[in-house]
Tab-separated table of C-alpha atoms in Angstrom:
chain	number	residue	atom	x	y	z
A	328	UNK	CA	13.376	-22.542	-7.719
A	329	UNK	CA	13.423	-18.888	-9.284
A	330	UNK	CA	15.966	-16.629	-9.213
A	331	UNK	CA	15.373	-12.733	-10.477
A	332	UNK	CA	18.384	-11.522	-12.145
A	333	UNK	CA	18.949	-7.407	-12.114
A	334	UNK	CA	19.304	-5.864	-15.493
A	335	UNK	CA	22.041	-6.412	-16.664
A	336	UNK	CA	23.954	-3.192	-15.582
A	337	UNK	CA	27.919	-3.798	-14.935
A	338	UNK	CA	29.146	-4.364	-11.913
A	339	UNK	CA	31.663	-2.226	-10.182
A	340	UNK	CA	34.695	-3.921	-9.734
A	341	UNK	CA	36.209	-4.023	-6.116
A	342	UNK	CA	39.046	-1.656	-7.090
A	343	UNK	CA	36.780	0.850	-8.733
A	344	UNK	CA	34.536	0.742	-5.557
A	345	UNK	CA	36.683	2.134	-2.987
A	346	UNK	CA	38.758	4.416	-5.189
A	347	UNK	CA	36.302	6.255	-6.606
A	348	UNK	CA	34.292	6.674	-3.137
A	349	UNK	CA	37.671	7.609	-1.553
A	350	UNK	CA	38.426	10.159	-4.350
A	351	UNK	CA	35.384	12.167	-3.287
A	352	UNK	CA	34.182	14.228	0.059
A	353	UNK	CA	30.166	14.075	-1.380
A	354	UNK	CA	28.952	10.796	-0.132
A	355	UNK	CA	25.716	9.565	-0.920
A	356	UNK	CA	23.123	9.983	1.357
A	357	UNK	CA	20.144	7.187	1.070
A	358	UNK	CA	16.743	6.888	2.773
A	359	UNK	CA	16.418	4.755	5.471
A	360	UNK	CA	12.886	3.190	4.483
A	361	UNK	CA	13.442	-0.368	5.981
A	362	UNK	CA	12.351	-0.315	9.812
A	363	UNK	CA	10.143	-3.959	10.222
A	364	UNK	CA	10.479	-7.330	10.956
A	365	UNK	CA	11.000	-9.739	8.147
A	366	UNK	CA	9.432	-12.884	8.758
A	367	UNK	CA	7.981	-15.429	6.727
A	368	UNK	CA	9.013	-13.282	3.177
A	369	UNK	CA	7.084	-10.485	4.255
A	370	UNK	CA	7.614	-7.440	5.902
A	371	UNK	CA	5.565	-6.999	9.396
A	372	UNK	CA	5.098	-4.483	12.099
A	373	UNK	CA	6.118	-6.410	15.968
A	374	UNK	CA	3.385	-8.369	17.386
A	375	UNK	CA	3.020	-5.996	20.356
A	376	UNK	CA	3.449	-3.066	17.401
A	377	UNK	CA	6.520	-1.640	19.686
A	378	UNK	CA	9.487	0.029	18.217
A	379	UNK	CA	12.621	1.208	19.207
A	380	UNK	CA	15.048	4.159	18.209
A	381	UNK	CA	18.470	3.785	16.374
A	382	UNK	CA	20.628	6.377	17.374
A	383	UNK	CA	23.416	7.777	14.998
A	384	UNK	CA	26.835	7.458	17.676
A	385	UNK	CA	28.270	10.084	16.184
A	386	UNK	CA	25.937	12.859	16.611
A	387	UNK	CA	23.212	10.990	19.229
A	388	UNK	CA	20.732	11.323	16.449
A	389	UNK	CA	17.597	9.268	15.972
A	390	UNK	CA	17.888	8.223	12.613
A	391	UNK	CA	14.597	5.748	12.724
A	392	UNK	CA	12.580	3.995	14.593
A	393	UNK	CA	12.299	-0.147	13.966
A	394	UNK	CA	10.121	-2.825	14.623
A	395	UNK	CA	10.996	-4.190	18.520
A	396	UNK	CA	10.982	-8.007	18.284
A	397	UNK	CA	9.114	-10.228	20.496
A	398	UNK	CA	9.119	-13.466	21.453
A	399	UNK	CA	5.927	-14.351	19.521
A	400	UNK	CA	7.959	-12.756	16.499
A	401	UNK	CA	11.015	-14.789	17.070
A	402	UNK	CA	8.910	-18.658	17.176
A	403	UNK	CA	6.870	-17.400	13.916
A	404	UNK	CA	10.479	-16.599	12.251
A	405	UNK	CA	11.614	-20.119	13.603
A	406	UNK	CA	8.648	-21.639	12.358
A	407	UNK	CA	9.030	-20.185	8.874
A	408	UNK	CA	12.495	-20.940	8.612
A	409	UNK	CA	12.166	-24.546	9.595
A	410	UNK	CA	9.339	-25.047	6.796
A	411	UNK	CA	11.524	-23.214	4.135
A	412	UNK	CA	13.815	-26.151	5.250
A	413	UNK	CA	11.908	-28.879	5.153
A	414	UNK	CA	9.233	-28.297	2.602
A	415	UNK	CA	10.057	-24.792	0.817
A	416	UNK	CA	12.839	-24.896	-2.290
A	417	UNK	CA	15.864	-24.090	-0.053
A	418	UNK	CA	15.740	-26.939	1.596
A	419	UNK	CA	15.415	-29.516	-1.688
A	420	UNK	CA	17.976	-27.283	-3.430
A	421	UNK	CA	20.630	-28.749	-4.898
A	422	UNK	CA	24.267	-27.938	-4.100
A	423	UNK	CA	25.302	-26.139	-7.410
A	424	UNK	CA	21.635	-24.482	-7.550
A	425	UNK	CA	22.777	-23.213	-4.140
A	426	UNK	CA	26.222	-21.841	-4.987
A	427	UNK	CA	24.699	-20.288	-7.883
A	428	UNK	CA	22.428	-17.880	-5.732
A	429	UNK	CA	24.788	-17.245	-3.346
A	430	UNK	CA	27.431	-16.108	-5.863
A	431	UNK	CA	24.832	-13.869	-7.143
A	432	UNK	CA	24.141	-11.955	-3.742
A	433	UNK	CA	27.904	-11.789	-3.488
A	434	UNK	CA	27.629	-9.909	-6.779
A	435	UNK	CA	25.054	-7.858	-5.161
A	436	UNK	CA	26.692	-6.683	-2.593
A	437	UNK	CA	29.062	-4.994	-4.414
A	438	UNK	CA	26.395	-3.158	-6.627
A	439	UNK	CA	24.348	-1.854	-3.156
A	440	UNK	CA	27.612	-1.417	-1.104
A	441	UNK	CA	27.318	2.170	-1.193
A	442	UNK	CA	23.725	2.041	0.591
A	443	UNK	CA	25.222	-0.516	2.921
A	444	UNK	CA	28.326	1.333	4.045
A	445	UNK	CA	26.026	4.477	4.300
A	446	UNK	CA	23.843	2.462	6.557
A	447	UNK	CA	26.666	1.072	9.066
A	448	UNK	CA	27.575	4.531	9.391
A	449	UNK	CA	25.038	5.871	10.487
A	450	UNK	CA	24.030	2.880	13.239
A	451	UNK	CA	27.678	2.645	14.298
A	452	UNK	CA	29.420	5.260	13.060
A	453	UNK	CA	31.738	3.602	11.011
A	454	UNK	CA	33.858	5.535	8.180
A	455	UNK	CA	32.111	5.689	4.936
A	456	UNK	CA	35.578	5.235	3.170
A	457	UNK	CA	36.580	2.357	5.400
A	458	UNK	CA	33.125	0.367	4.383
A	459	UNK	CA	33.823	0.733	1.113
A	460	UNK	CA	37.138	-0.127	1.267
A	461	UNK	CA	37.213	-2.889	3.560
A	462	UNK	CA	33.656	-3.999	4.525
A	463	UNK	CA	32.018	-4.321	1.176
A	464	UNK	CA	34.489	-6.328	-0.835
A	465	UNK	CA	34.837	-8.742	1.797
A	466	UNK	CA	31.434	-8.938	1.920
A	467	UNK	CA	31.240	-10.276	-1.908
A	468	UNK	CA	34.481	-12.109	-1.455
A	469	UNK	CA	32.887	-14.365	1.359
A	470	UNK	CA	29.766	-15.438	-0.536
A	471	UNK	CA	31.895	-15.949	-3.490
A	472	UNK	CA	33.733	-18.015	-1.393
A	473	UNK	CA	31.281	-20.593	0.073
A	474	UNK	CA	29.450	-20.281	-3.630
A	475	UNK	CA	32.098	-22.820	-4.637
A	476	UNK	CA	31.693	-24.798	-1.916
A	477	UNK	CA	27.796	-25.549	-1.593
A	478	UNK	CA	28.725	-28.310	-4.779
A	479	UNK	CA	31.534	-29.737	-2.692
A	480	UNK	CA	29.975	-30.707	0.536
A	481	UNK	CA	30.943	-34.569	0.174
A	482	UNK	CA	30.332	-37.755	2.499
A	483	UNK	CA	33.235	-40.552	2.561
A	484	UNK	CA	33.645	-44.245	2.367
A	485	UNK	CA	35.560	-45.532	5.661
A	486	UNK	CA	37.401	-49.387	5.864
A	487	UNK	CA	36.149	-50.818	9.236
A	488	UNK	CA	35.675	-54.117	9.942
A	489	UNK	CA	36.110	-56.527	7.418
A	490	UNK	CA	32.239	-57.263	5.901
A	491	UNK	CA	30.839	-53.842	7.201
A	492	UNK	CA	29.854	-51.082	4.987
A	493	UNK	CA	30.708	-47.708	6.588
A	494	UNK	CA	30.039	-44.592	5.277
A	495	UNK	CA	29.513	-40.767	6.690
A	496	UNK	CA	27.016	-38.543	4.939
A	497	UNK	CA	26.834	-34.497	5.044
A	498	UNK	CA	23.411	-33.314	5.968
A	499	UNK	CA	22.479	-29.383	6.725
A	500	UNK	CA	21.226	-28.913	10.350
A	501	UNK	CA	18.109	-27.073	9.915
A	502	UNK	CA	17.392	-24.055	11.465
A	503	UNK	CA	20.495	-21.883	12.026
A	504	UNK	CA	20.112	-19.066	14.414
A	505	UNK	CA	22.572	-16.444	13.929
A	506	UNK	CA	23.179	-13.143	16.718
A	507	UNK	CA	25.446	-10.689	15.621
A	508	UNK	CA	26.950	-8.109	17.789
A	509	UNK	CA	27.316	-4.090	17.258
A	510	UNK	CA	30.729	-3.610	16.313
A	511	UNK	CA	31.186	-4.767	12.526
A	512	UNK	CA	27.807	-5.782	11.706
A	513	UNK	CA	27.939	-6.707	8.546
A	514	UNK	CA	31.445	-8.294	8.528
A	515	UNK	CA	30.704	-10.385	11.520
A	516	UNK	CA	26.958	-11.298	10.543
A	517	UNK	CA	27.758	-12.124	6.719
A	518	UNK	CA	30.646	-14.932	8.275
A	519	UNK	CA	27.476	-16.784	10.009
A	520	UNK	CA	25.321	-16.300	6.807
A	521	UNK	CA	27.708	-17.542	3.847
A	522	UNK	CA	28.543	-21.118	5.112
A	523	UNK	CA	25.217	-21.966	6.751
A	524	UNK	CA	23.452	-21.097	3.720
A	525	UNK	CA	26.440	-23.167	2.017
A	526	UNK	CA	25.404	-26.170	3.492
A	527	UNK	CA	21.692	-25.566	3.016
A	528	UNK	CA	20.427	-24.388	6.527
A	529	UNK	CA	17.605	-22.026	6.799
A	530	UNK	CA	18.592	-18.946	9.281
A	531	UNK	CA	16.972	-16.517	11.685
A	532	UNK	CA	19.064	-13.727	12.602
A	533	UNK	CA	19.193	-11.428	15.803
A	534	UNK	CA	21.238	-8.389	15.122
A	535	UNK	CA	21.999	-6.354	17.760
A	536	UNK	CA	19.549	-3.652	18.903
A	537	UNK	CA	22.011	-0.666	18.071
A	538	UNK	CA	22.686	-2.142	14.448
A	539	UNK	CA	19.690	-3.366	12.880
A	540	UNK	CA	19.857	-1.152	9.849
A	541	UNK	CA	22.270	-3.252	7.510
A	542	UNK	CA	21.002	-6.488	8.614
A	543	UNK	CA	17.488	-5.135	7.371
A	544	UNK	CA	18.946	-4.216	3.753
A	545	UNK	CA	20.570	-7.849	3.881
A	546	UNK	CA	17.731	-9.299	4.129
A	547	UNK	CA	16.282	-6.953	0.705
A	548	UNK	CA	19.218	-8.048	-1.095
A	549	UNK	CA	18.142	-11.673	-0.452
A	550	UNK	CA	14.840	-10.935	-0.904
A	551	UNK	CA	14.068	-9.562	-3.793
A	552	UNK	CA	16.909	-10.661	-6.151
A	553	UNK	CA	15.568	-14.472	-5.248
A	554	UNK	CA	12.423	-16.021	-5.425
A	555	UNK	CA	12.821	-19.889	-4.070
């Protein structure tokens, strides 16, 4: 396992995050470049080539067009995921080596949360400042979170009958699929991600089709601060 590790640029601190994005009327404004499937650890166009707009709710704006999924996308995503569980190097990670990388993307959230809260806004029209505020360092706190507990995912020893040896063992699932609805998108997507990912399941997400945006740039952040 590799993991690519940004510059080494300070972090933002929670605090600093939303005060100094509250403090200010100019927010930033970022292009919205990421409109395909990602599948396999590549970026694709549908298999039918379709697409579909993604309206802005708050001023019925298209504000891009993305990849429409198929069903011949979705069994080549499941088929990817399950051999990133089985033979790729998520699925013979270790638990630290785990926590590790998702403490990391926790950190990473915080240094893009500007481009993500710009991004939820404009799929589902959700305050800037209340991203920031809320959204983002919740976001970082989650992964955090289940960081520390990918090394503590324990079996036990249980007393049975007297001359049997009884025992329970922790073992990931597989492949975890994950479908998110509109409202609070990244919030409500990032509580299926942290703990499967914890446990060391593979997952293939369906966001909704009015909020695909953030969900895209989640999948960047994973991408290309990781190679496993």
């Amino acid at each position: 396992m590799q993991t690519w590790i940004d510059p080494a640029n300070p972090l933002p601190s929670t605090t600093s995050l939303s005060n100094s994005m509250m403090a200010t009327s100019q927010f930033p404004n970022f292009p919205i470049s990421l409109t395909r499937l990602y599948i396999n650890g590549a970026w694709c166009d549908a298999a039918n080539g379709k697409t579909f707009d993604v309206i802005d709710p708050t001023t019925e704006a298209v504000v891009a067009q993305v990849a429409e999924g198929t069903q011949a996308d979705a069994e080549a995503a499941i088929a990817s995921a399950h051999r990133a569980f089985e033979q790729g190097g998520w699925g013979q990670m270790n638990g630290h080596e785990r926590g590790e990388i998702l403490w990391r993307v926790g950190d990473l959230f915080l240094k893009y949360g500007e481009e993500l809260a710009f991004l939820q806004a404009k799929e589902m029209g959700r305050l800037f400042t209340d991203s920031m505020a809320i959204d983002i360092p919740h976001l970082s706190n989650v992964f955090h979170y289940f960081a520390g507990w990918a090394s503590k995912i324990e079996g036990s020893v249980k007393q049975t009958t007297k001359g049997l040896h009884t025992y329970t063992l922790r073992e990931p699932l597989g492949v975890i699929a994950a479908i998110t609805p509109f409202n609070f998108p990244l919030i409500l997507s990032i509580h299926k991600f942290a703990p499967a990912l914890a446990a060391g399941n593979t997952i293939v997400h369906k966001p909704a089709s009015s909020t695909p945006l953030s969900a895209l740039k989640v999948a960047e952040i994973r991408r290309c601060r990781m190679e496993v």
